[in-house]
Coordinates of C-alpha atoms in Angstrom, one line a residue:
Chain K
X1 CA 116.7 145.7 100.2
X2 CA 116.9 142.0 99.2
X3 CA 117.1 141.1 95.6
X4 CA 113.7 139.9 94.5
X5 CA 114.6 136.3 93.4
X6 CA 118.0 135.0 94.3
X7 CA 117.7 135.2 98.1
X8 CA 114.3 133.4 98.5
X9 CA 115.3 130.7 96.0
X10 CA 118.3 129.7 98.1
X11 CA 116.5 130.0 101.5
X12 CA 113.3 128.3 100.3
X13 CA 115.1 125.5 98.6
X14 CA 117.1 124.9 101.8
X15 CA 113.9 124.8 103.9
X16 CA 112.2 122.5 101.4
X17 CA 115.1 120.1 101.3
X18 CA 115.1 119.7 105.1
X19 CA 111.4 119.2 105.2
X20 CA 111.4 116.6 102.3
X21 CA 114.4 114.8 103.9
X22 CA 112.6 114.5 107.2
X23 CA 109.3 113.4 105.5
X24 CA 111.1 110.7 103.4
X25 CA 112.7 109.3 106.6
X26 CA 109.4 109.2 108.4
X27 CA 108.5 105.5 107.7
X28 CA 111.8 104.4 109.2
X29 CA 111.0 105.7 112.7
X30 CA 107.2 106.5 112.8
X31 CA 104.3 104.1 113.4
X32 CA 102.1 103.3 110.4
X33 CA 99.2 105.5 111.6
X34 CA 101.4 108.5 111.8
X35 CA 102.9 107.9 108.3
X36 CA 99.4 107.8 106.9
X37 CA 98.6 111.1 108.6
X38 CA 101.8 112.7 107.2
X39 CA 101.1 111.4 103.6
X40 CA 97.6 113.0 103.8
X41 CA 99.2 116.1 105.2
X42 CA 101.5 116.4 102.2
X43 CA 98.5 116.4 99.9
X44 CA 96.7 118.9 102.1
X45 CA 99.7 121.2 101.9
X46 CA 99.4 121.2 98.1
X47 CA 95.7 121.8 98.6
X48 CA 96.4 124.8 100.9
X49 CA 99.2 126.3 98.8
X50 CA 97.2 126.2 95.6
X51 CA 94.3 127.9 97.3
X52 CA 96.6 130.6 98.6
X53 CA 97.9 131.1 95.1
X54 CA 94.5 132.5 94.3
X55 CA 93.9 134.3 97.6
X56 CA 97.3 135.5 98.7
X57 CA 98.3 136.6 95.2
X58 CA 95.1 137.8 93.6
X59 CA 92.6 138.2 96.5
X60 CA 90.2 135.7 94.9
X61 CA 88.3 133.7 97.6
X62 CA 87.1 130.4 96.3
X63 CA 84.8 128.5 98.5
X64 CA 84.6 125.4 96.3
X65 CA 88.3 124.3 96.2
X66 CA 87.4 120.8 97.5
X67 CA 85.3 120.1 94.4
X68 CA 88.5 120.2 92.3
X69 CA 90.2 117.9 94.7
X70 CA 87.3 115.5 94.5
X71 CA 86.9 115.9 90.7
X72 CA 90.6 115.0 90.2
X73 CA 90.3 112.0 92.6
X74 CA 87.2 110.6 90.9
X75 CA 88.6 111.3 87.4
X76 CA 91.8 109.3 88.1
X77 CA 89.9 106.5 89.8
X78 CA 87.5 106.2 86.9
X79 CA 90.2 106.4 84.3
X80 CA 92.4 103.8 86.2
X81 CA 89.4 101.4 86.4
X82 CA 88.3 101.9 82.8
X83 CA 91.8 101.7 81.2
X84 CA 94.0 99.5 83.5
X85 CA 96.8 99.6 80.9
X86 CA 97.2 103.3 80.9
X87 CA 100.4 104.7 82.4
X88 CA 99.5 106.0 85.9
X89 CA 101.5 109.2 85.3
X90 CA 99.2 109.9 82.4
X91 CA 96.3 109.3 84.6
X92 CA 97.5 111.9 87.1
X93 CA 98.4 114.4 84.4
X94 CA 94.9 113.8 82.9
X95 CA 93.3 114.6 86.2
X96 CA 95.2 117.8 86.3
X97 CA 94.3 118.7 82.7
X98 CA 90.7 118.0 83.4
X99 CA 90.8 120.2 86.5
X100 CA 92.4 123.0 84.5
X101 CA 89.8 122.7 81.7
X102 CA 86.9 122.7 84.1
X103 CA 88.3 125.7 85.9
X104 CA 88.7 127.6 82.6
X105 CA 85.1 127.0 81.7
X106 CA 83.9 128.1 85.1
X107 CA 86.3 131.0 85.4
X108 CA 85.3 132.3 82.0
X109 CA 81.7 132.6 83.1
X110 CA 82.1 133.3 86.7
X111 CA 85.1 135.6 87.0
X112 CA 83.9 138.3 84.6
X113 CA 80.6 138.7 86.5
X114 CA 81.4 138.3 90.1
X115 CA 84.2 138.9 92.5
X116 CA 84.6 139.0 96.3
X117 CA 81.8 137.4 98.3
X118 CA 79.8 136.7 95.2
X119 CA 82.6 134.6 93.7
X120 CA 83.0 132.8 97.0
X121 CA 79.3 132.0 97.2
X122 CA 79.2 131.1 93.5
X123 CA 82.0 128.6 93.9
X124 CA 80.2 127.3 97.0
X125 CA 77.0 126.7 95.0
X126 CA 78.9 124.9 92.2
X127 CA 80.8 122.7 94.7
X128 CA 77.4 121.7 96.2
X129 CA 76.3 120.6 92.8
X130 CA 79.5 118.5 92.5
X131 CA 78.9 117.0 96.0
X132 CA 75.2 116.1 95.2
X133 CA 76.3 114.5 91.9
X134 CA 79.0 112.4 93.5
X135 CA 76.6 111.3 96.3
X136 CA 73.8 110.2 93.9
X137 CA 75.6 109.0 90.7
X138 CA 75.6 105.2 90.7
X139 CA 78.8 104.5 88.6
X140 CA 80.7 106.6 91.1
X141 CA 79.5 104.6 94.1
X142 CA 77.0 107.1 95.5
X143 CA 77.3 107.6 99.2
X144 CA 79.2 104.4 99.8
X145 CA 82.0 105.9 97.7
X146 CA 84.3 104.7 95.0
X147 CA 85.9 101.6 96.4
X148 CA 88.9 99.5 95.5
X149 CA 91.2 102.2 94.0
X150 CA 94.5 100.4 93.4
X151 CA 98.0 101.7 94.0
X152 CA 99.5 101.4 90.5
X153 CA 102.7 99.9 89.2
X154 CA 104.9 102.6 87.9
X155 CA 106.6 101.6 84.7
X156 CA 109.7 103.9 84.2
X157 CA 111.1 102.2 81.1
X158 CA 114.3 100.8 82.5
X159 CA 112.7 99.6 85.8
X160 CA 109.4 99.2 87.4
X161 CA 108.2 100.4 90.8
X162 CA 105.2 98.7 92.5
X163 CA 103.6 101.4 94.4
X164 CA 101.4 98.9 96.3
X165 CA 104.5 97.5 98.1
X166 CA 105.6 98.7 101.5
X167 CA 106.0 102.5 101.8
X168 CA 106.5 103.0 98.1
X169 CA 103.2 105.0 97.6
X170 CA 104.0 107.2 100.6
X171 CA 107.4 108.1 99.1
X172 CA 105.7 108.7 95.8
X173 CA 103.2 111.0 97.4
X174 CA 106.0 113.0 99.1
X175 CA 108.0 113.4 96.0
X176 CA 105.0 114.2 93.7
X177 CA 103.7 116.7 96.3
X178 CA 107.1 118.4 96.4
X179 CA 107.0 118.8 92.6
X180 CA 103.5 120.3 92.8
X181 CA 104.6 122.7 95.6
X182 CA 107.6 123.7 93.5
X183 CA 105.3 124.5 90.6
X184 CA 103.3 126.8 92.8
X185 CA 106.5 128.4 94.2
X186 CA 107.7 129.0 90.6
X187 CA 104.4 130.6 89.5
X188 CA 104.4 132.8 92.6
X189 CA 107.9 134.1 92.0
X190 CA 107.6 134.3 88.2
X191 CA 106.6 137.4 86.3
X192 CA 103.0 136.1 86.4
X193 CA 103.2 136.0 90.1
X194 CA 104.3 139.6 90.3
X195 CA 101.4 140.6 87.9
X196 CA 99.0 138.7 90.2
X197 CA 100.3 140.6 93.2
X198 CA 99.9 143.9 91.4
X199 CA 96.2 142.9 90.7
X200 CA 95.6 142.1 94.3
X201 CA 96.9 145.4 95.5
X202 CA 95.0 147.5 93.0
X203 CA 93.2 145.9 90.0
X204 CA 92.4 149.3 88.4
X205 CA 96.0 150.5 88.5
X206 CA 97.2 147.1 87.3
X207 CA 94.9 147.3 84.3
X208 CA 96.1 150.8 83.6
X209 CA 99.7 149.5 83.5
X210 CA 98.8 147.0 80.8
X211 CA 98.3 143.9 82.9
X212 CA 95.5 141.7 81.7
X213 CA 93.5 141.5 84.9
X214 CA 90.8 139.1 83.9
X215 CA 93.3 136.8 82.1
X216 CA 95.7 136.7 85.0
X217 CA 92.9 135.9 87.5
X218 CA 91.7 133.1 85.3
X219 CA 95.3 131.8 85.0
X220 CA 95.6 131.7 88.8
X221 CA 92.3 130.0 89.2
X222 CA 93.2 127.4 86.5
X223 CA 96.6 126.6 87.9
X224 CA 95.3 126.3 91.5
X225 CA 92.5 124.1 90.3
X226 CA 94.7 121.9 88.2
X227 CA 97.3 121.4 90.9
X228 CA 94.5 120.5 93.4
X229 CA 93.0 118.0 91.0
X230 CA 96.4 116.2 90.8
X231 CA 96.6 116.2 94.6
X232 CA 93.1 114.7 94.6
X233 CA 94.1 112.1 92.1
X234 CA 97.0 111.1 94.3
X235 CA 94.7 110.9 97.3
X236 CA 92.4 108.2 95.8
X237 CA 95.0 105.3 95.7
X238 CA 96.4 106.5 99.1
X239 CA 93.0 105.9 100.8
X240 CA 92.0 103.2 98.3
X241 CA 88.6 104.7 98.6
X242 CA 86.9 108.0 97.7
X243 CA 83.6 109.2 99.3
X244 CA 81.6 112.2 98.3
X245 CA 82.8 113.8 101.6
X246 CA 86.0 114.9 99.8
X247 CA 83.7 117.4 97.9
X248 CA 81.9 118.6 101.0
X249 CA 82.1 122.3 101.9
X250 CA 83.8 121.5 105.2
X251 CA 86.8 120.3 103.2
X252 CA 86.6 123.5 101.1
X253 CA 87.0 125.4 104.3
X254 CA 90.3 123.6 105.0
X255 CA 92.7 125.4 102.7
X256 CA 91.2 128.7 103.9
X257 CA 91.9 127.7 107.5
X258 CA 95.4 126.6 106.6
X259 CA 96.3 129.8 104.8
X260 CA 94.8 132.2 107.4
X261 CA 96.1 130.1 110.3
X262 CA 99.6 130.0 108.8
X263 CA 99.6 133.5 107.3
X264 CA 98.6 134.4 103.7
X265 CA 101.4 136.8 102.9
X266 CA 104.2 134.2 103.0
X267 CA 104.7 131.2 100.7
X268 CA 105.2 129.0 103.7
X269 CA 102.0 130.2 105.5
X270 CA 99.7 127.4 104.3
X271 CA 102.4 124.8 104.9
X272 CA 102.7 125.9 108.6
X273 CA 98.9 126.1 108.9
X274 CA 98.3 122.6 107.4
X275 CA 101.0 121.2 109.6
X276 CA 99.6 122.9 112.7
X277 CA 96.1 121.7 112.0
X278 CA 97.3 118.1 111.4
X279 CA 99.2 118.2 114.7
X280 CA 96.1 119.5 116.6
X281 CA 94.0 116.8 114.9
X282 CA 96.4 114.0 115.6
X283 CA 97.0 115.1 119.2
X284 CA 93.3 115.3 120.0
X285 CA 92.1 112.3 118.0
X286 CA 91.1 110.2 121.0
X287 CA 89.1 112.9 122.8
X288 CA 85.5 112.6 121.5
X289 CA 83.8 116.0 121.2
X290 CA 86.6 117.7 123.1
X291 CA 88.8 117.5 120.0
X292 CA 86.5 120.0 118.2
X293 CA 86.4 122.2 121.2
X294 CA 90.2 122.3 121.5
X295 CA 90.8 122.8 117.8
X296 CA 88.2 125.5 117.6
X297 CA 89.5 127.3 120.7
X298 CA 93.1 127.3 119.4
X299 CA 92.0 128.6 116.0
X300 CA 90.0 131.3 117.7
X301 CA 93.0 132.3 119.9
X302 CA 95.3 132.5 116.8
X303 CA 92.8 134.7 114.9
X304 CA 92.2 137.0 117.9
X305 CA 95.8 137.2 119.1
X306 CA 97.8 136.9 115.9
X307 CA 95.7 138.3 113.0
X308 CA 98.7 137.7 110.7
X309 CA 98.6 133.9 111.3
X310 CA 101.3 131.8 112.9
X311 CA 104.1 133.1 110.7
X312 CA 102.9 136.7 111.0
X313 CA 102.8 136.2 114.8
X314 CA 106.4 134.8 114.8
X315 CA 107.5 137.7 112.6
X316 CA 106.1 140.4 115.0
X317 CA 107.6 138.6 118.0
X318 CA 111.0 138.5 116.3
X319 CA 110.6 142.2 115.5
X320 CA 109.7 143.0 119.1
X321 CA 112.8 141.2 120.5
X322 CA 115.1 142.5 117.8
X323 CA 118.0 144.7 118.8
X324 CA 117.2 148.5 118.7
X325 CA 119.5 149.0 115.8
X326 CA 118.0 146.4 113.6
X327 CA 114.5 147.4 114.8
X328 CA 115.2 150.9 113.6
X329 CA 116.3 149.5 110.2
X330 CA 113.1 147.5 110.0
X331 CA 110.9 150.5 110.5
X332 CA 112.9 152.5 108.0
X333 CA 112.3 149.7 105.4
Chain Y
X1 CA 47.2 119.7 88.4
X2 CA 47.6 118.7 92.1
X3 CA 50.6 116.4 91.5
X4 CA 52.5 118.7 89.1
X5 CA 51.6 122.2 90.4
X6 CA 50.0 122.5 93.8
X7 CA 51.8 119.8 95.6
X8 CA 55.4 120.9 94.6
X9 CA 54.3 124.5 95.2
X10 CA 53.2 123.7 98.7
X11 CA 56.4 121.6 99.5
X12 CA 58.6 124.4 98.0
X13 CA 56.9 127.0 100.2
X14 CA 57.3 124.8 103.3
X15 CA 61.0 124.3 102.6
X16 CA 61.3 128.0 101.9
X17 CA 59.9 128.9 105.3
X18 CA 62.2 126.4 107.0
X19 CA 65.2 128.1 105.2
X20 CA 63.8 131.6 106.0
X21 CA 63.3 130.9 109.7
X22 CA 66.9 129.5 109.8
X23 CA 68.3 132.5 107.9
X24 CA 66.6 135.5 109.7
X25 CA 69.2 135.8 112.5
X26 CA 72.1 135.3 110.0
X27 CA 70.7 138.1 107.8
X28 CA 70.3 140.5 110.7
X29 CA 73.9 140.0 111.9
X30 CA 75.3 140.1 108.3
X31 CA 73.3 143.1 107.5
X32 CA 74.4 145.1 110.4
X33 CA 77.8 143.8 111.6
X34 CA 78.9 142.5 108.1
X35 CA 80.0 139.2 109.8
X36 CA 79.1 136.1 107.8
X37 CA 78.4 133.8 110.8
X38 CA 79.4 130.2 110.0
X39 CA 78.5 129.3 113.5
X40 CA 74.9 130.2 113.0
X41 CA 74.0 126.6 112.3
X42 CA 75.8 125.6 115.4
X43 CA 73.6 127.8 117.6
X44 CA 70.5 126.7 115.7
X45 CA 71.5 123.2 116.6
X46 CA 72.0 124.1 120.3
X47 CA 68.5 125.7 120.2
X48 CA 67.1 122.4 118.9
X49 CA 68.9 120.3 121.5
X50 CA 67.8 122.6 124.3
X51 CA 64.2 122.3 123.2
X52 CA 64.6 118.6 122.9
X53 CA 65.9 118.4 126.5
X54 CA 63.0 120.5 127.8
X55 CA 60.5 118.3 125.9
X56 CA 62.0 115.2 127.5
X57 CA 62.0 116.8 130.9
X58 CA 58.3 117.7 130.8
X59 CA 57.3 114.4 129.2
X60 CA 56.4 113.5 125.7
X61 CA 53.0 115.1 125.1
X62 CA 53.0 118.8 124.4
X63 CA 50.4 121.2 123.3
X64 CA 51.0 123.8 120.6
X65 CA 51.3 126.6 123.1
X66 CA 53.7 124.7 125.3
X67 CA 55.7 123.9 122.2
X68 CA 55.9 127.6 121.3
X69 CA 56.9 128.4 124.9
X70 CA 59.6 125.8 124.8
X71 CA 61.0 127.2 121.5
X72 CA 61.1 130.6 123.1
X73 CA 63.0 129.3 126.1
X74 CA 65.5 127.7 123.6
X75 CA 65.7 131.1 121.9
X76 CA 66.5 132.9 125.2
X77 CA 69.2 130.3 126.1
X78 CA 70.9 130.8 122.8
X79 CA 70.4 134.5 123.0
X80 CA 72.3 134.5 126.3
X81 CA 75.1 132.5 124.6
X82 CA 75.1 135.2 121.9
X83 CA 75.8 137.8 124.6
X84 CA 78.9 135.9 125.6
X85 CA 80.0 135.3 121.9
X86 CA 79.6 139.0 121.1
X87 CA 81.8 140.1 124.1
X88 CA 84.5 137.5 123.6
X89 CA 84.6 137.0 119.8
X90 CA 82.6 139.4 117.6
X91 CA 83.7 142.6 119.3
X92 CA 87.5 141.9 119.0
X93 CA 86.8 140.8 115.4
X94 CA 85.7 144.3 114.4
X95 CA 89.4 145.3 114.5
X96 CA 90.7 142.5 112.2
X97 CA 90.3 141.9 108.5
X98 CA 87.0 140.5 107.2
X99 CA 88.5 137.3 106.0
X100 CA 89.5 136.4 109.5
X101 CA 86.0 136.7 110.8
X102 CA 85.3 133.8 108.5
X103 CA 87.8 131.5 110.2
X104 CA 86.8 132.7 113.7
X105 CA 83.2 131.9 113.1
X106 CA 84.2 128.5 111.5
X107 CA 86.2 127.9 114.7
X108 CA 83.1 128.7 116.7
X109 CA 81.1 126.2 114.6
X110 CA 83.6 123.5 115.5
X111 CA 83.3 124.5 119.2
X112 CA 79.5 124.2 119.1
X113 CA 79.7 120.8 117.4
X114 CA 82.2 119.6 120.0
X115 CA 80.0 121.0 122.8
X116 CA 76.9 119.3 121.5
X117 CA 78.8 116.0 121.3
X118 CA 80.2 116.4 124.8
X119 CA 76.8 117.3 126.4
X120 CA 74.3 115.3 124.4
X121 CA 76.4 112.6 122.8
X122 CA 76.6 111.5 119.2
X123 CA 73.5 109.3 118.9
X124 CA 70.5 110.4 116.9
X125 CA 67.4 111.7 118.6
X126 CA 64.0 112.8 117.4
X127 CA 60.9 114.4 118.8
X128 CA 57.3 113.7 117.9
X129 CA 55.3 116.6 116.5
X130 CA 52.8 118.1 119.0
X131 CA 49.5 116.2 118.7
X132 CA 47.6 119.0 117.3
X133 CA 50.2 119.5 114.5
X134 CA 50.6 115.8 113.8
X135 CA 47.7 115.4 111.4
X136 CA 47.2 116.4 107.8
X137 CA 44.7 118.4 105.9
X138 CA 43.3 117.5 102.5
X139 CA 42.2 120.3 100.1
X140 CA 40.7 118.3 97.3
X141 CA 43.6 115.9 96.5
X142 CA 46.3 118.1 97.9
X143 CA 47.9 116.5 101.0
X144 CA 49.1 119.1 103.5
X145 CA 50.7 118.1 106.8
X146 CA 49.4 120.3 109.6
X147 CA 52.9 120.9 110.8
X148 CA 53.9 122.2 107.3
X149 CA 51.0 124.6 107.3
X150 CA 52.0 125.7 110.8
X151 CA 55.6 126.4 109.7
X152 CA 54.5 128.3 106.6
X153 CA 52.2 130.5 108.8
X154 CA 55.0 131.1 111.4
X155 CA 57.4 131.9 108.5
X156 CA 55.1 134.5 106.9
X157 CA 54.2 135.9 110.3
X158 CA 57.9 136.3 111.3
X159 CA 58.6 138.0 108.0
X160 CA 55.6 140.4 108.5
X161 CA 56.7 141.1 112.0
X162 CA 60.4 141.8 111.1
X163 CA 59.3 143.9 108.1
X164 CA 57.0 145.9 110.3
X165 CA 59.7 146.5 113.0
X166 CA 62.2 147.5 110.4
X167 CA 60.0 149.9 108.4
X168 CA 57.7 151.4 111.0
X169 CA 59.3 151.5 114.4
X170 CA 62.1 153.6 115.8
X171 CA 64.2 150.5 116.6
X172 CA 63.9 149.5 112.9
X173 CA 65.0 152.9 111.7
X174 CA 67.9 152.8 114.1
X175 CA 68.8 149.4 112.8
X176 CA 68.8 150.7 109.2
X177 CA 70.8 153.8 110.0
X178 CA 73.5 151.8 111.8
X179 CA 73.6 149.2 109.0
X180 CA 74.1 151.9 106.3
X181 CA 76.6 154.0 108.2
X182 CA 77.8 153.0 111.7
X183 CA 80.2 155.9 111.9
X184 CA 77.6 158.5 111.2
X185 CA 75.1 156.8 113.5
X186 CA 77.8 157.0 116.2
X187 CA 78.3 160.7 115.5
X188 CA 74.6 161.3 116.0
X189 CA 74.6 159.8 119.4
X190 CA 73.8 156.1 118.9
X191 CA 75.8 153.8 121.2
X192 CA 77.0 151.6 118.3
X193 CA 78.8 149.0 120.3
X194 CA 75.9 148.4 122.6
X195 CA 73.6 148.3 119.6
X196 CA 75.8 145.6 118.0
X197 CA 75.4 143.6 121.2
X198 CA 71.7 143.9 121.0
X199 CA 71.7 142.8 117.3
X200 CA 73.9 139.7 118.0
X201 CA 71.7 138.7 120.9
X202 CA 68.6 139.1 118.8
X203 CA 70.2 137.2 115.9
X204 CA 71.2 134.3 118.2
X205 CA 67.7 134.4 119.8
X206 CA 66.2 133.9 116.3
X207 CA 68.6 131.0 115.6
X208 CA 67.6 129.3 118.9
X209 CA 63.9 129.8 118.5
X210 CA 64.2 128.5 114.9
X211 CA 66.0 125.4 116.3
X212 CA 63.1 124.8 118.6
X213 CA 60.4 125.4 116.0
X214 CA 61.9 123.2 113.4
X215 CA 62.8 120.4 115.9
X216 CA 59.9 118.0 115.0
X217 CA 61.2 118.2 111.4
X218 CA 64.7 117.2 112.1
X219 CA 66.7 114.2 113.3
X220 CA 69.0 115.6 116.0
X221 CA 72.6 114.8 115.5
X222 CA 75.8 116.9 115.7
X223 CA 75.6 117.1 111.9
X224 CA 72.6 119.3 112.1
X225 CA 74.8 122.4 112.4
X226 CA 76.0 122.2 108.8
X227 CA 72.8 121.1 107.2
X228 CA 71.1 124.4 106.4
X229 CA 74.1 126.7 106.4
X230 CA 74.7 126.6 102.7
X231 CA 71.1 127.0 101.7
X232 CA 71.0 129.9 104.2
X233 CA 74.0 131.5 102.6
X234 CA 72.3 131.1 99.2
X235 CA 69.2 132.8 100.3
X236 CA 71.1 135.6 102.0
X237 CA 73.4 136.4 99.1
X238 CA 70.8 135.9 96.3
X239 CA 68.5 138.2 98.3
X240 CA 71.1 141.0 98.2
X241 CA 73.6 141.0 101.0
X242 CA 71.6 141.0 104.1
X243 CA 68.2 142.4 103.8
X244 CA 65.2 140.6 105.2
X245 CA 62.8 141.1 102.3
X246 CA 65.4 139.9 99.8
X247 CA 66.2 136.8 102.0
X248 CA 62.4 136.0 102.2
X249 CA 61.9 136.3 98.4
X250 CA 65.1 134.4 97.6
X251 CA 64.2 131.6 99.9
X252 CA 60.8 131.2 98.3
X253 CA 62.3 131.5 94.8
X254 CA 65.1 129.0 95.3
X255 CA 63.1 126.4 97.2
X256 CA 60.1 126.5 94.9
X257 CA 62.4 126.1 91.8
X258 CA 64.0 123.2 93.6
X259 CA 60.7 121.6 94.4
X260 CA 59.6 121.8 90.7
X261 CA 63.0 120.7 89.6
X262 CA 62.9 117.5 91.6
X263 CA 59.8 116.5 89.6
X264 CA 61.8 116.6 86.5
X265 CA 65.0 115.1 87.8
X266 CA 64.5 113.2 91.0
X267 CA 67.8 111.3 91.0
X268 CA 69.7 114.2 92.6
X269 CA 67.6 115.8 95.3
X270 CA 68.4 119.4 96.1
X271 CA 70.3 119.9 92.8
X272 CA 68.0 122.6 91.4
X273 CA 68.4 124.8 94.5
X274 CA 72.1 125.2 93.6
X275 CA 71.4 125.5 89.9
X276 CA 68.9 128.3 90.6
X277 CA 71.4 129.9 93.0
X278 CA 74.2 129.8 90.5
X279 CA 71.9 131.3 87.8
X280 CA 70.6 134.0 90.1
X281 CA 74.2 135.0 91.1
X282 CA 75.3 135.2 87.4
X283 CA 72.2 137.0 86.1
X284 CA 71.7 139.3 89.0
X285 CA 75.0 139.6 91.0
X286 CA 73.7 142.6 92.9
X287 CA 71.0 140.4 94.5
X288 CA 67.2 140.4 94.2
X289 CA 66.9 143.6 96.2
X290 CA 70.0 145.5 95.5
X291 CA 71.4 148.3 97.7
X292 CA 68.9 147.9 100.5
X293 CA 70.2 147.5 103.9
X294 CA 68.0 145.2 106.0

């Protein structure tokens, strides 16, 4: 029996450190196109991890997660254009706070009445409303999108960093995403995280033990939405353009794919899923039409052959090849 | 009167029947297999493209009867694809968790989009409405395209047919019994796996025929697959988790509300569909027709 906290913190920190070091070194060796893909991937990892905080921990299936990504992005872009002197970090934080506030309002109404498929379809309907608004609201650029989103200058008191220069914005995205992932890791492993897991396993029993089921579900929804809104805010200056497509339901399907593809029961599942998906996309980008066929077929194969996702599949392989003694120990546990 | 009541009502009904025709196969499969098939739109699209290819093959001018026949052929082609999909994908999915069937059918949607791009290319196509359906009828000041009247008639007729099959035939009773308790139906001697195959093929056939029927209404492009899926999910869930009557009523309710809503607020087309859908889910989370299977 491992101790609940100390072992994962050392292991996960080590894994995170290696990944971050590799990503920070990317611009030195990789071509520009690949660096762009990796920067986007970092934001998508946050996107996937935050969705899985709801699903993997509380069993809540949101089908409108992309709308929070889009809302955060448009919020930051609008604020940065309207108040050019505002500190960019305040802009990013504001996007997060806006996401949280919106999620609390929606959650207060929606979570009490509907769960399961109903919550999924309800969030889907709401995200369609967001999508339609973004595509027809003139100040936000309608279908042409919100153009000319600048990469800001970061004033850190003692020194200034111009994020528009060189690879600065890429490094900023990697570091900021790491911070957001750390927040999710911390929530997952905190007392709140354990309460959420109890709710997922048996809401009735959890309520009987004195856990506030509705409140904790709302908390998970709010945190996930806020973190995603910040990721969306970071995405605007990265692309320097936002189109309503970031709110489209096909983007809401992404974190679900990442989580299920990688494995929902582990913290690293969505990370592996998002990375796997990005590799597939990057590898097949020049094959018109066939890229969808290849990606679709591989997704299908993973679902049908490894229902536990990539990480679940690796785990069962490891178990199958483990020595008999350790295998016996595994079964006893 | 015409501008503010009859015309939006007519347009709403037309849109409702478009959504209903799209949704029937989805409802059948969800009602019986409990698989929310994301790829439904993909196979609808394949039906439309197959019909388009046949129309081009036989030449531009088609009679109404030929057009119905072409749609049926498209339905049969897609139904045969359904046979393959059931064997290779849906059957193994019965053993894994429900959430994974979502990602599997999404993967299937990607494959259908890729396949359409590979076979038919990415350019836009469209097909002229058959001559007899190309005109319009005026009832007083109310302008009604013949094609819209035709689709409304087909929609109501399909609903009546499905309802009759479900309520009054042995096949329908079998469907309802398998939907409400597959294990018990199996105990009583129903070959449940074979029955599932039949349902999937039927559902795909309905998707394909809808693709053919609605072809004159659409611009063909690989984006067609994801056009109606969300409205269809709305009608399906608001109707009450997979029953035909509920889907029919929900499609009419949502589309007519949307049609009247666009009068008030025309800047954001389609907005009121989702507002009505959200309200319906909050006010009546069990669906319009609760508890009924099929």
